[in-house]
Tab-separated table of C-alpha atoms and ligand atoms in Angstrom:
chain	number	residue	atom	x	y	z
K	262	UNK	CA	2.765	20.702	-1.608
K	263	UNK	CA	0.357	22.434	0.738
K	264	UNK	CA	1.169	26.470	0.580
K	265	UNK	CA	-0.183	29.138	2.509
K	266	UNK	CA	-0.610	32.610	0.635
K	267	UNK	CA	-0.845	35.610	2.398
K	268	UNK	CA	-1.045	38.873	0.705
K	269	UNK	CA	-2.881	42.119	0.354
K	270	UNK	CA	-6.090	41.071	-1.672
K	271	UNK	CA	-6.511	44.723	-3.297
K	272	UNK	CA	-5.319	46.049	-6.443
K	273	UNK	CA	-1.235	46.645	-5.337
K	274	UNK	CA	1.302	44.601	-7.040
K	275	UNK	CA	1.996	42.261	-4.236
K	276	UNK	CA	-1.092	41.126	-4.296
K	277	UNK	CA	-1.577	40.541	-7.906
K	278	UNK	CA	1.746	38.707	-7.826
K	279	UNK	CA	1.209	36.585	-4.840
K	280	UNK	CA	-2.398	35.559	-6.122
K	281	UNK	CA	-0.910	34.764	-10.239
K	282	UNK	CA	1.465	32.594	-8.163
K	283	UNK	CA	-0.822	31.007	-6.425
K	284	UNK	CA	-3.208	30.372	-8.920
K	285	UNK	CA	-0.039	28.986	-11.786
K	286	UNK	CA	0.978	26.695	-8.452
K	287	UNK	CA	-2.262	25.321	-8.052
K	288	UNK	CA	-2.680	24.636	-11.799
K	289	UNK	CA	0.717	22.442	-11.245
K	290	UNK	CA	-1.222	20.738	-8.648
K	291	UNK	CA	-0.041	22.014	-5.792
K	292	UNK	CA	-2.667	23.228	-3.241
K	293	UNK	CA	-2.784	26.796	-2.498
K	294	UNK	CA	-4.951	28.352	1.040
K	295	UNK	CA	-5.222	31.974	0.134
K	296	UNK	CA	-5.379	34.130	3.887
K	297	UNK	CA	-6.284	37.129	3.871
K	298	UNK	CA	-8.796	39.654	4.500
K	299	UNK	CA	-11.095	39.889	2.122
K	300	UNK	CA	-11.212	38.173	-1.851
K	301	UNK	CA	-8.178	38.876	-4.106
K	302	UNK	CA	-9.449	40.923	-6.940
K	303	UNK	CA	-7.092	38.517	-9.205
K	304	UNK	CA	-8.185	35.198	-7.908
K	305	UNK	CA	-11.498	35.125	-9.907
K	306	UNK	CA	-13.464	31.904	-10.401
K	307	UNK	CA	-14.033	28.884	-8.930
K	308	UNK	CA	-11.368	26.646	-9.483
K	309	UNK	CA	-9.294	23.430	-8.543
K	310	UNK	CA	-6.974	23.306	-5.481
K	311	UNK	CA	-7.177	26.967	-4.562
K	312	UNK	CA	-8.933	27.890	-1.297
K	313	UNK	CA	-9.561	31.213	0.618
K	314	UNK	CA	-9.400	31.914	4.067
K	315	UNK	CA	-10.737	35.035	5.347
K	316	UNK	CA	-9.533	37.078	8.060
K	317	UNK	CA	-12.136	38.414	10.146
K	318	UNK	CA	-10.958	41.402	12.086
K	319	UNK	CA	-13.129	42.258	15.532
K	320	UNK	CA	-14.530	45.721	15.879
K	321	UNK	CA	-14.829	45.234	19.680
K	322	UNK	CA	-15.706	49.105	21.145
K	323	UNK	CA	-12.234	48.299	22.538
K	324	UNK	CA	-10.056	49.065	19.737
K	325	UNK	CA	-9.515	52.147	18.215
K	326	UNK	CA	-6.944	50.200	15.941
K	327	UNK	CA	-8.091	47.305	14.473
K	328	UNK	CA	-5.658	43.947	15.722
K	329	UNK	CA	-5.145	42.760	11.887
K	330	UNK	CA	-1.655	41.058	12.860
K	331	UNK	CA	-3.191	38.743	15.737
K	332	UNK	CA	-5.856	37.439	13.597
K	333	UNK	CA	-4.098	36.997	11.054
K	334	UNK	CA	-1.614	35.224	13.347
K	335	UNK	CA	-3.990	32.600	14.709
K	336	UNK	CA	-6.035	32.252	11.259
K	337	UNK	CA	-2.093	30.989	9.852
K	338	UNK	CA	-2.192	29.125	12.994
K	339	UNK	CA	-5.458	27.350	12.510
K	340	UNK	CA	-4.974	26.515	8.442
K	341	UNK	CA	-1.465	25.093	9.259
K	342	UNK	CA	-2.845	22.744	11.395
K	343	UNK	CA	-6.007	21.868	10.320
K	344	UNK	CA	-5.300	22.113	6.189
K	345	UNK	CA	-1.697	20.343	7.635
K	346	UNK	CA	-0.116	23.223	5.382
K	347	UNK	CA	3.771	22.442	4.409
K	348	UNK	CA	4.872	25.693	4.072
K	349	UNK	CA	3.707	29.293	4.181
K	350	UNK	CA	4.408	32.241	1.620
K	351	UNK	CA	3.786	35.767	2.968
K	352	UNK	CA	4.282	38.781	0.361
K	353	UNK	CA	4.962	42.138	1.716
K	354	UNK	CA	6.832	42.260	5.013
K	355	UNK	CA	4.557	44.284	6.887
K	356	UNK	CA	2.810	42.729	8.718
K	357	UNK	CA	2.771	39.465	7.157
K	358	UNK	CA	6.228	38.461	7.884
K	359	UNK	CA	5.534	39.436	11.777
K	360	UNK	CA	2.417	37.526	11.858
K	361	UNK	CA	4.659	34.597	9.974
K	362	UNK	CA	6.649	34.241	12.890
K	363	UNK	CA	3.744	34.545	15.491
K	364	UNK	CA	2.520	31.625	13.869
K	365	UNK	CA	5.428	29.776	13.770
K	366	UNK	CA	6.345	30.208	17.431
K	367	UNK	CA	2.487	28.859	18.061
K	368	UNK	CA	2.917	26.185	16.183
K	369	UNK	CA	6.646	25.133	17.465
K	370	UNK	CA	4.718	25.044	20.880
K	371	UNK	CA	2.334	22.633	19.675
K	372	UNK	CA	4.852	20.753	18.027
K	373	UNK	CA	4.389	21.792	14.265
K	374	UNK	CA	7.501	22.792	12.410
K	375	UNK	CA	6.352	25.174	9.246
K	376	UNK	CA	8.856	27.247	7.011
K	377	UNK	CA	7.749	30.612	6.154
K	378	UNK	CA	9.127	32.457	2.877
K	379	UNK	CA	9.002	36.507	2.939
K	380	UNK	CA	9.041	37.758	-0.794
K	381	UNK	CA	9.759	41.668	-0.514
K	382	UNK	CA	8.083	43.628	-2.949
K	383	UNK	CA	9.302	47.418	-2.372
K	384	UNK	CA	7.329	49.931	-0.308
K	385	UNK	CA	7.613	47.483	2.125
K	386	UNK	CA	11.555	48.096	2.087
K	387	UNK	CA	11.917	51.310	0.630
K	388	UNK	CA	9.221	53.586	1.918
K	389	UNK	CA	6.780	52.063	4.830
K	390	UNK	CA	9.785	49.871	6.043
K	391	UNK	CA	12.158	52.638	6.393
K	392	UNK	CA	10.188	54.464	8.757
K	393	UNK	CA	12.270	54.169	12.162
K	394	UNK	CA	8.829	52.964	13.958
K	395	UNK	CA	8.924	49.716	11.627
K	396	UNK	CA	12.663	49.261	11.211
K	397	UNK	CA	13.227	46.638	14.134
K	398	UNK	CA	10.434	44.329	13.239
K	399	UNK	CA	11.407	44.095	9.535
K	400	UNK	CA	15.295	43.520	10.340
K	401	UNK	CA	14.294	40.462	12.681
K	402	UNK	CA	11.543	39.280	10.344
K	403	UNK	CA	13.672	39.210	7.538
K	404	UNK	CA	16.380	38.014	9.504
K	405	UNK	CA	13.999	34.900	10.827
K	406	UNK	CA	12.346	34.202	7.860
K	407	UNK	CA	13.252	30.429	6.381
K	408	UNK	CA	14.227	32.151	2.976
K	409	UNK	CA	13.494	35.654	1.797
K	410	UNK	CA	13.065	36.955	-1.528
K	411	UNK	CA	13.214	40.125	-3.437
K	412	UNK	CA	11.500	40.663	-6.801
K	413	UNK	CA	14.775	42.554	-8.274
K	414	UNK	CA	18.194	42.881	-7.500
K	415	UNK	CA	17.977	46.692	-6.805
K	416	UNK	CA	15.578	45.816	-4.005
K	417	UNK	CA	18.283	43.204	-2.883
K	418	UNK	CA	20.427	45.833	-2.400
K	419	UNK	CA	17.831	48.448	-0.991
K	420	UNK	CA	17.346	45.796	1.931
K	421	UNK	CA	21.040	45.013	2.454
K	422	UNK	CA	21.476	49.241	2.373
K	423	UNK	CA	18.526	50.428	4.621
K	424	UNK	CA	18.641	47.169	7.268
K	425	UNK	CA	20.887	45.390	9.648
K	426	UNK	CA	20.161	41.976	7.212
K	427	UNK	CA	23.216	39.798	6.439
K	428	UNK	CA	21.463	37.149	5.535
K	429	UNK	CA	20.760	35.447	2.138
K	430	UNK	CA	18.073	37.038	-0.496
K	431	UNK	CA	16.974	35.130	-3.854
K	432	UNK	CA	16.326	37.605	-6.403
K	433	UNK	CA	13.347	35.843	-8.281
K	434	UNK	CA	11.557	38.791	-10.504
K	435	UNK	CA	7.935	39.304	-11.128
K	436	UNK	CA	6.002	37.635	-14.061
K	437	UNK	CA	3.798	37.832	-16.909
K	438	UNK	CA	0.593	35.182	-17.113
K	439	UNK	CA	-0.179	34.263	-20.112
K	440	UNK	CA	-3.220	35.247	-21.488
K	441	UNK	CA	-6.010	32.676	-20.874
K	442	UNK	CA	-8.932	35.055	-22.492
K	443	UNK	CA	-8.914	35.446	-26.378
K	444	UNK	CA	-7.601	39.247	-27.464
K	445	UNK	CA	-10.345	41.390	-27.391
K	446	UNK	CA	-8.748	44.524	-29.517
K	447	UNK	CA	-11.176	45.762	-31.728
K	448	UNK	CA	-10.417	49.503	-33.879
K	449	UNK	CA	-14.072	50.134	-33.044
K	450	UNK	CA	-12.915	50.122	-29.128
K	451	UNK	CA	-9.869	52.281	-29.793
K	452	UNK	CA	-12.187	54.398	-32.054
K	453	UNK	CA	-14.242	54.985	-29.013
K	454	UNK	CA	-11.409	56.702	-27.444
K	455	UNK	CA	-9.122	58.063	-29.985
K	456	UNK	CA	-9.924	59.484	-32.945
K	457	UNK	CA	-8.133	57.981	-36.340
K	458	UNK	CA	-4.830	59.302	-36.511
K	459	UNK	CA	-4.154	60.426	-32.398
K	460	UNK	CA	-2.266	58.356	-30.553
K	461	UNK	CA	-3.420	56.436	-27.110
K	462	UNK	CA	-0.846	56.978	-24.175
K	463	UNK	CA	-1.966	54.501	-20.802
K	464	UNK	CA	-0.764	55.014	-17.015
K	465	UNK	CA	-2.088	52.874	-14.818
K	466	UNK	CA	-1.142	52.435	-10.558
K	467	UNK	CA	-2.787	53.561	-7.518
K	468	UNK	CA	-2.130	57.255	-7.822
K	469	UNK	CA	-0.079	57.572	-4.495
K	470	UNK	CA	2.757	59.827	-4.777
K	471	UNK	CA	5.107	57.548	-5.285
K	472	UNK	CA	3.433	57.314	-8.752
K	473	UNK	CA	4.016	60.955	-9.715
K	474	UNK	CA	0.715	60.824	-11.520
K	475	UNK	CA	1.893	64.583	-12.038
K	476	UNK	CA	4.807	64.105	-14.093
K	477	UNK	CA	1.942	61.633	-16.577
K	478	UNK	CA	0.138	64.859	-16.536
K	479	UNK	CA	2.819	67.258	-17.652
K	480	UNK	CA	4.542	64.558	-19.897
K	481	UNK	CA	1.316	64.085	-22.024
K	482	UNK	CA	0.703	68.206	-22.254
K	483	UNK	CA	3.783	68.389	-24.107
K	484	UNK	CA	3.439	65.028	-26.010
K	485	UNK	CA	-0.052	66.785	-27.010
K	486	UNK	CA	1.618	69.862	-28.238
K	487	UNK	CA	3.370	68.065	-30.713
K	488	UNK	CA	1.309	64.685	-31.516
K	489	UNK	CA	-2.547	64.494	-31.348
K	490	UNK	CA	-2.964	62.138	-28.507
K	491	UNK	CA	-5.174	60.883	-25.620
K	492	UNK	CA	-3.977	59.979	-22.094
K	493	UNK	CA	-6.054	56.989	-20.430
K	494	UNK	CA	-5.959	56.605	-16.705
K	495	UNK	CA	-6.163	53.337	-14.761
K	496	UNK	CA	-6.548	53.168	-11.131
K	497	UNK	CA	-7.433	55.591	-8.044
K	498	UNK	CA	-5.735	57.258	-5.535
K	499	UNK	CA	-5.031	60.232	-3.427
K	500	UNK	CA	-3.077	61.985	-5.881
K	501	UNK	CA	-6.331	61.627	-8.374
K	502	UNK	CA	-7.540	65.103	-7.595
K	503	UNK	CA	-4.459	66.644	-7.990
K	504	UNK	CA	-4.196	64.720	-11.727
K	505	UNK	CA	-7.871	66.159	-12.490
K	506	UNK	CA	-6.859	70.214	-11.437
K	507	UNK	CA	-3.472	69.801	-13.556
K	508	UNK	CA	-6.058	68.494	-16.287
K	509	UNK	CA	-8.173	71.582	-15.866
K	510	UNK	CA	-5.150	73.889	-15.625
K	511	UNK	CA	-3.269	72.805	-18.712
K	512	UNK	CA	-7.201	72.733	-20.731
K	513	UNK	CA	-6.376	68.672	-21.094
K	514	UNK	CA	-10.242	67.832	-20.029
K	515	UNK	CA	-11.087	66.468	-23.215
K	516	UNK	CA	-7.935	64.357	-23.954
K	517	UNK	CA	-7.826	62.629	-20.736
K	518	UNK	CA	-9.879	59.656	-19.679
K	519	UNK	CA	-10.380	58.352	-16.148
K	520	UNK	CA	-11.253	54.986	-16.143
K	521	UNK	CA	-11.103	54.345	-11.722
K	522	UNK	CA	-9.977	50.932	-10.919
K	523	UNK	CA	-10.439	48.020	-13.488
K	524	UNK	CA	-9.790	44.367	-12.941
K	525	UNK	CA	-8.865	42.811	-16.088
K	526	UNK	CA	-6.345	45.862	-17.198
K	527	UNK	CA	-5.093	43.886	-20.131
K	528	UNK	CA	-7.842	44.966	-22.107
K	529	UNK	CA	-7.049	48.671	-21.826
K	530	UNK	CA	-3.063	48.030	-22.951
K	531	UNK	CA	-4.586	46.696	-25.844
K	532	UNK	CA	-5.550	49.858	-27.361
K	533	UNK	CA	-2.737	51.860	-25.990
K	534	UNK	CA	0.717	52.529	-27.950
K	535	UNK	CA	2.761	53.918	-25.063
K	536	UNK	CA	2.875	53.256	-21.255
K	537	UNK	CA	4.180	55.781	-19.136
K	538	UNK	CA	5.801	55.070	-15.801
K	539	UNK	CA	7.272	58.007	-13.886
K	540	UNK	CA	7.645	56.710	-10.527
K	541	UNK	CA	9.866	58.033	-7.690
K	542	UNK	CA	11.291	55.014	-6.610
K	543	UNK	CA	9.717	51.278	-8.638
K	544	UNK	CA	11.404	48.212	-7.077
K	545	UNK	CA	10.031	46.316	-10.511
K	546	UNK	CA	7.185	48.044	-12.064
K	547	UNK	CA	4.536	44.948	-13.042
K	548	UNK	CA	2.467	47.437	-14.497
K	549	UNK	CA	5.281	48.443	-16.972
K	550	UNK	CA	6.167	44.820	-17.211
K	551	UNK	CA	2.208	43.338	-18.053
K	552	UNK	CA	2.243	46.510	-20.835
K	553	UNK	CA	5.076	45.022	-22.534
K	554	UNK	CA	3.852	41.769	-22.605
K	555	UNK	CA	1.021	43.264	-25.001
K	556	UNK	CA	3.330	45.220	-26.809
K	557	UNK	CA	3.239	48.234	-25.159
K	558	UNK	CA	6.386	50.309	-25.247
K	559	UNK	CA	7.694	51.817	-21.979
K	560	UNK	CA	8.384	55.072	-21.028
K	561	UNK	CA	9.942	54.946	-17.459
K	562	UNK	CA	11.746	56.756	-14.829
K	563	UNK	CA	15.280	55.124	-14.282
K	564	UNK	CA	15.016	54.388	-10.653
K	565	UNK	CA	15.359	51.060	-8.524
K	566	UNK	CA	14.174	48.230	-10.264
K	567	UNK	CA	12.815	49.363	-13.640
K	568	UNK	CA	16.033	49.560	-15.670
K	569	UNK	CA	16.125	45.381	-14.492
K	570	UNK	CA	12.983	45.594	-16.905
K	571	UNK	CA	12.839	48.376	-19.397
K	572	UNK	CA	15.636	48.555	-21.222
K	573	UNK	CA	16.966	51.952	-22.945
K	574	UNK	CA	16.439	51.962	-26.595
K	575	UNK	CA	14.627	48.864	-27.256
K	576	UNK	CA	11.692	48.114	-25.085
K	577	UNK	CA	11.278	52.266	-24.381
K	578	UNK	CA	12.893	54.998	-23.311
K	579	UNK	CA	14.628	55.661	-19.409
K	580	UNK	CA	14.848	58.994	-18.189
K	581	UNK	CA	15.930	60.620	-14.372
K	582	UNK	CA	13.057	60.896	-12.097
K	583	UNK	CA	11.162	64.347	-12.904
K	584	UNK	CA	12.937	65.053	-15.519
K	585	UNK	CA	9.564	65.339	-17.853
K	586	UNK	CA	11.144	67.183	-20.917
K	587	UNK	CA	13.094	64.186	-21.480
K	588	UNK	CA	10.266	61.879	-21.168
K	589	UNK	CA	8.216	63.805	-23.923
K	590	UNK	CA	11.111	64.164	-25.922
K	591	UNK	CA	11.588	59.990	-25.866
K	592	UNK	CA	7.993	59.545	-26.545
K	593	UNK	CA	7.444	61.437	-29.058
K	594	UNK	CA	10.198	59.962	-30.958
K	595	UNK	CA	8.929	56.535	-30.240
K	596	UNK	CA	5.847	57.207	-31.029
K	597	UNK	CA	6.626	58.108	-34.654
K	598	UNK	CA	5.346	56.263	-37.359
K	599	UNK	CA	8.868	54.840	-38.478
K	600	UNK	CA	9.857	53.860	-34.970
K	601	UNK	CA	7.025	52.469	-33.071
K	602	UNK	CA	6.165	49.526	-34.891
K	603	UNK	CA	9.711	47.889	-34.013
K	604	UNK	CA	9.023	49.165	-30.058
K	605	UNK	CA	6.231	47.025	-30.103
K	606	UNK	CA	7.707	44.354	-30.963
K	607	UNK	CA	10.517	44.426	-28.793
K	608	UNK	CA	8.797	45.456	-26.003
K	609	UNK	CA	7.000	41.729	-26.334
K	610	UNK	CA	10.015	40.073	-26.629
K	611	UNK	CA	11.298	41.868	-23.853
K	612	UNK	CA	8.949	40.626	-21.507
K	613	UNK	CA	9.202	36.937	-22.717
K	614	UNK	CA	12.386	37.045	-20.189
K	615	UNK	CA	9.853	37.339	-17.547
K	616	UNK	CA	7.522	34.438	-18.132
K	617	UNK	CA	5.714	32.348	-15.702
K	618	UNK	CA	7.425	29.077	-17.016
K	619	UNK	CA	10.805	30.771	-16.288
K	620	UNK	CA	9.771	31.991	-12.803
K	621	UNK	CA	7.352	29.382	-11.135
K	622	UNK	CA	10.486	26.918	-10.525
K	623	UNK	CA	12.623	29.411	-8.945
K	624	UNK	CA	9.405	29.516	-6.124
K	625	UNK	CA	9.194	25.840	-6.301
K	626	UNK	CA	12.738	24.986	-5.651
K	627	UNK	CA	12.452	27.456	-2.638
K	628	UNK	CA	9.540	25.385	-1.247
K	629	UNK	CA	11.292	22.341	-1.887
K	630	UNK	CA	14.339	22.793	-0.104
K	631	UNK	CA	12.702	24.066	3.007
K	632	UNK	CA	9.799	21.636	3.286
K	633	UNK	CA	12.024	18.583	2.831
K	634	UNK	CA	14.897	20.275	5.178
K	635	UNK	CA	12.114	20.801	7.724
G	148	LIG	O1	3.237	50.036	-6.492
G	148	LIG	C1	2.695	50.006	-5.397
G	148	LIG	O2	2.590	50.982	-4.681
G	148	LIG	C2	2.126	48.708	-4.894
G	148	LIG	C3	3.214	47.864	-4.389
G	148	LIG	C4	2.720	46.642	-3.656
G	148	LIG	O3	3.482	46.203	-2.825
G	148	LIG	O4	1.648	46.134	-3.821
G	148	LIG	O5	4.030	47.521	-5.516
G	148	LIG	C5	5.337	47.083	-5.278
G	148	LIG	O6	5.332	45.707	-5.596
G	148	LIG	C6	5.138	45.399	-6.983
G	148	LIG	C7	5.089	43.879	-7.139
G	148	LIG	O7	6.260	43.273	-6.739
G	148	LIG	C8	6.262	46.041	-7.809
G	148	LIG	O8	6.098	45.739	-9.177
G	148	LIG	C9	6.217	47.558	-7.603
G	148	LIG	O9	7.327	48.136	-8.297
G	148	LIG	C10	6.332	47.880	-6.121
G	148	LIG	N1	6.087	49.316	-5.943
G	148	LIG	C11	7.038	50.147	-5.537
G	148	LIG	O10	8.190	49.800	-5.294
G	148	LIG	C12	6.622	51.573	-5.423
């Protein structure tokens, strides 16, 4: 099949899933037209049947706010007909599922019938989407999509909750990609940032609030009081200052490492023993997920999605959101000598539910159905 992908090419987890997608479909053959605005940091290399598309948005004197959706809009328009596209994928609702439909209603006027697929990701539903000034544009996109799905069931049920949808949603999870690059852990690297004997805990997201890079903060001073430990820091965000004064405050400066944004995070997991997730609201938590499949050991806030993931116990520990006492409490256990090596493992295994091979044909199947219904 020809597919469309459109997706946010930065760092956020739709975009990381929408462009592993892409790049597993086109490895099946398939040929995949990335459009969007500017490279996905995930696509990488050259390689067979994947092509880009870039959205060039006019700065005409004009416009105080930039018209993203229309261009967008009329570059779907132009790939559909000139790539003769079967179907198009957009991840994240806003405002790819708009511009979707734009395209679509072009297209129908020029006699070109093309399905479009909205896969929900979360802020989308549960923060941005919420906001009264988006509501009635997600409920009919969603609502006019060809199929629409969510990447957990608590997201599923966050749509169904928050908008007037009654139609059907496929719960098809995120996914782990196998690792194509040889293992590069080396005790020299750790070594580098832990001394013998301290222990390595990793956070990694785009430091928004949602994140409550905070809570990481006050979790690892108490984790420190008890085991020696250092606290690496992946990504950037507006909450990073706020991370670097609580660093100051609690005298932390030399335990905690801020890396900015990396590409290729798997590398960092490597060396860590513990990934801490204390989000407000997660619909899935990929970053939790891609530390388990390196056997990294989760501890998580309970909320939306991440219990479908983490699981109490075995992979990590759950706790209520804010509740950091509980968090430190969890890791500290884990983190013992007796108790972590079995985590480890676990936390692997766990995330062998989520593998591409189980995943990719849940997408396909989608495609399937609407391209040869179309
Ligand atoms: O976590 C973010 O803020 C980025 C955001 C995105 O849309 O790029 O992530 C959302 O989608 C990811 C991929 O499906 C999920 O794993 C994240 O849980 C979800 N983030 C939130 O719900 C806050």
């Amino acid at each position: 099949m020809k597919i469309g992908m459109v997706l946010y090419p930065t760092f956020g987890g739709s975009g990381v899933v929408g462009t592993e997608l892409g790049k597993a479909l086109a490895l099946k053959g398939h040929e995949i037209h990335f459009i969007t605005y500017s490279q996905p940091v995930r696509l990488g290399s050259f390689r067979e049947n994947i092509f880009y598309h870039e959205v060039v948005v006019s700065d005409y004197p004009l416009f105080e706010f930039q018209p993203y959706e229309t261009e967008l809009a009329s570059k779907m328009v132009d790939v559909v007909r000139f790539e003769k596209l079967d179907i198009l994928h957009v991840h994240y609702a806003i405002p790819h599922a708009s511009a979707a439909f734009m395209a679509k209603q072009i297209l129908k006027s020029q006699g070109i019938n093309i399905p479009f697929v909205t896969t929900l990701h979360g802020t989308d539903i549960t923060l941005v989407g919420r906001d009264p000034s988006f509501e009635p544009v997600i409920t009919f996109c969603i609502n006019e999509s060809d199929a629409v799905t969510a990447v957990s069931e608590s997201l599923k049920a966050a749509t169904y909750e928050h908008f007037n949808v009654k139609r059907n949603i496929h719960v098809i999870s995120n996914f782990v990609v196998p690792e194509t690059e040889k293992s590069v852990f080396s005790e020299h690297m750790r070594l580098k940032y832990a001394s013998d004997g301290e222990r390595i805990v990793c956070h990694i997201s785009n430091f928004r609030k949602v994140k409550r890079v905070d809570d990481v903060v006050r979790v690892f001073a108490l984790l420190n009081k008890a085991i020696p430990s250092k606290l690496i820091l992946v990504g950037d965000g507006p909450e990073r200052y706020l991370c670097e004064r609580l660093c100051r405050e609690f005298n932390l400066c030399d335990k905690v490492i801020f890396l900015g944004k990396v590409r290729d995070t798997t590398h960092v997991l490597e060396i860590a023993d513990v990934f801490l997730l204390p989000s407000e609201t997660e619909s899935f938590g990929l970053a939790a997920l891609e530390a388990m499949a390196v056997g990294v050991p989760v501890i998580s806030s309970n909320t939306g999605g991440i219990p479908e993931v983490n699981i109490h116990g075995f992979s990590g520990y759950l706790s209520n959101v804010g509740d950091v006492e509980d968090m430190a409490k969890n890791m500290i256990h884990l983190l013992h000598s007796d108790n972590l090596p079995t985590f480890k493992i676990n936390a692997k295994e766990r995330s062998k539910e989520f593998s591409l091979e189980k995943i990719l044909p849940l997408y396909e199947e989608i495609y399937r159905n609407l391209v040869l219904n179309n």
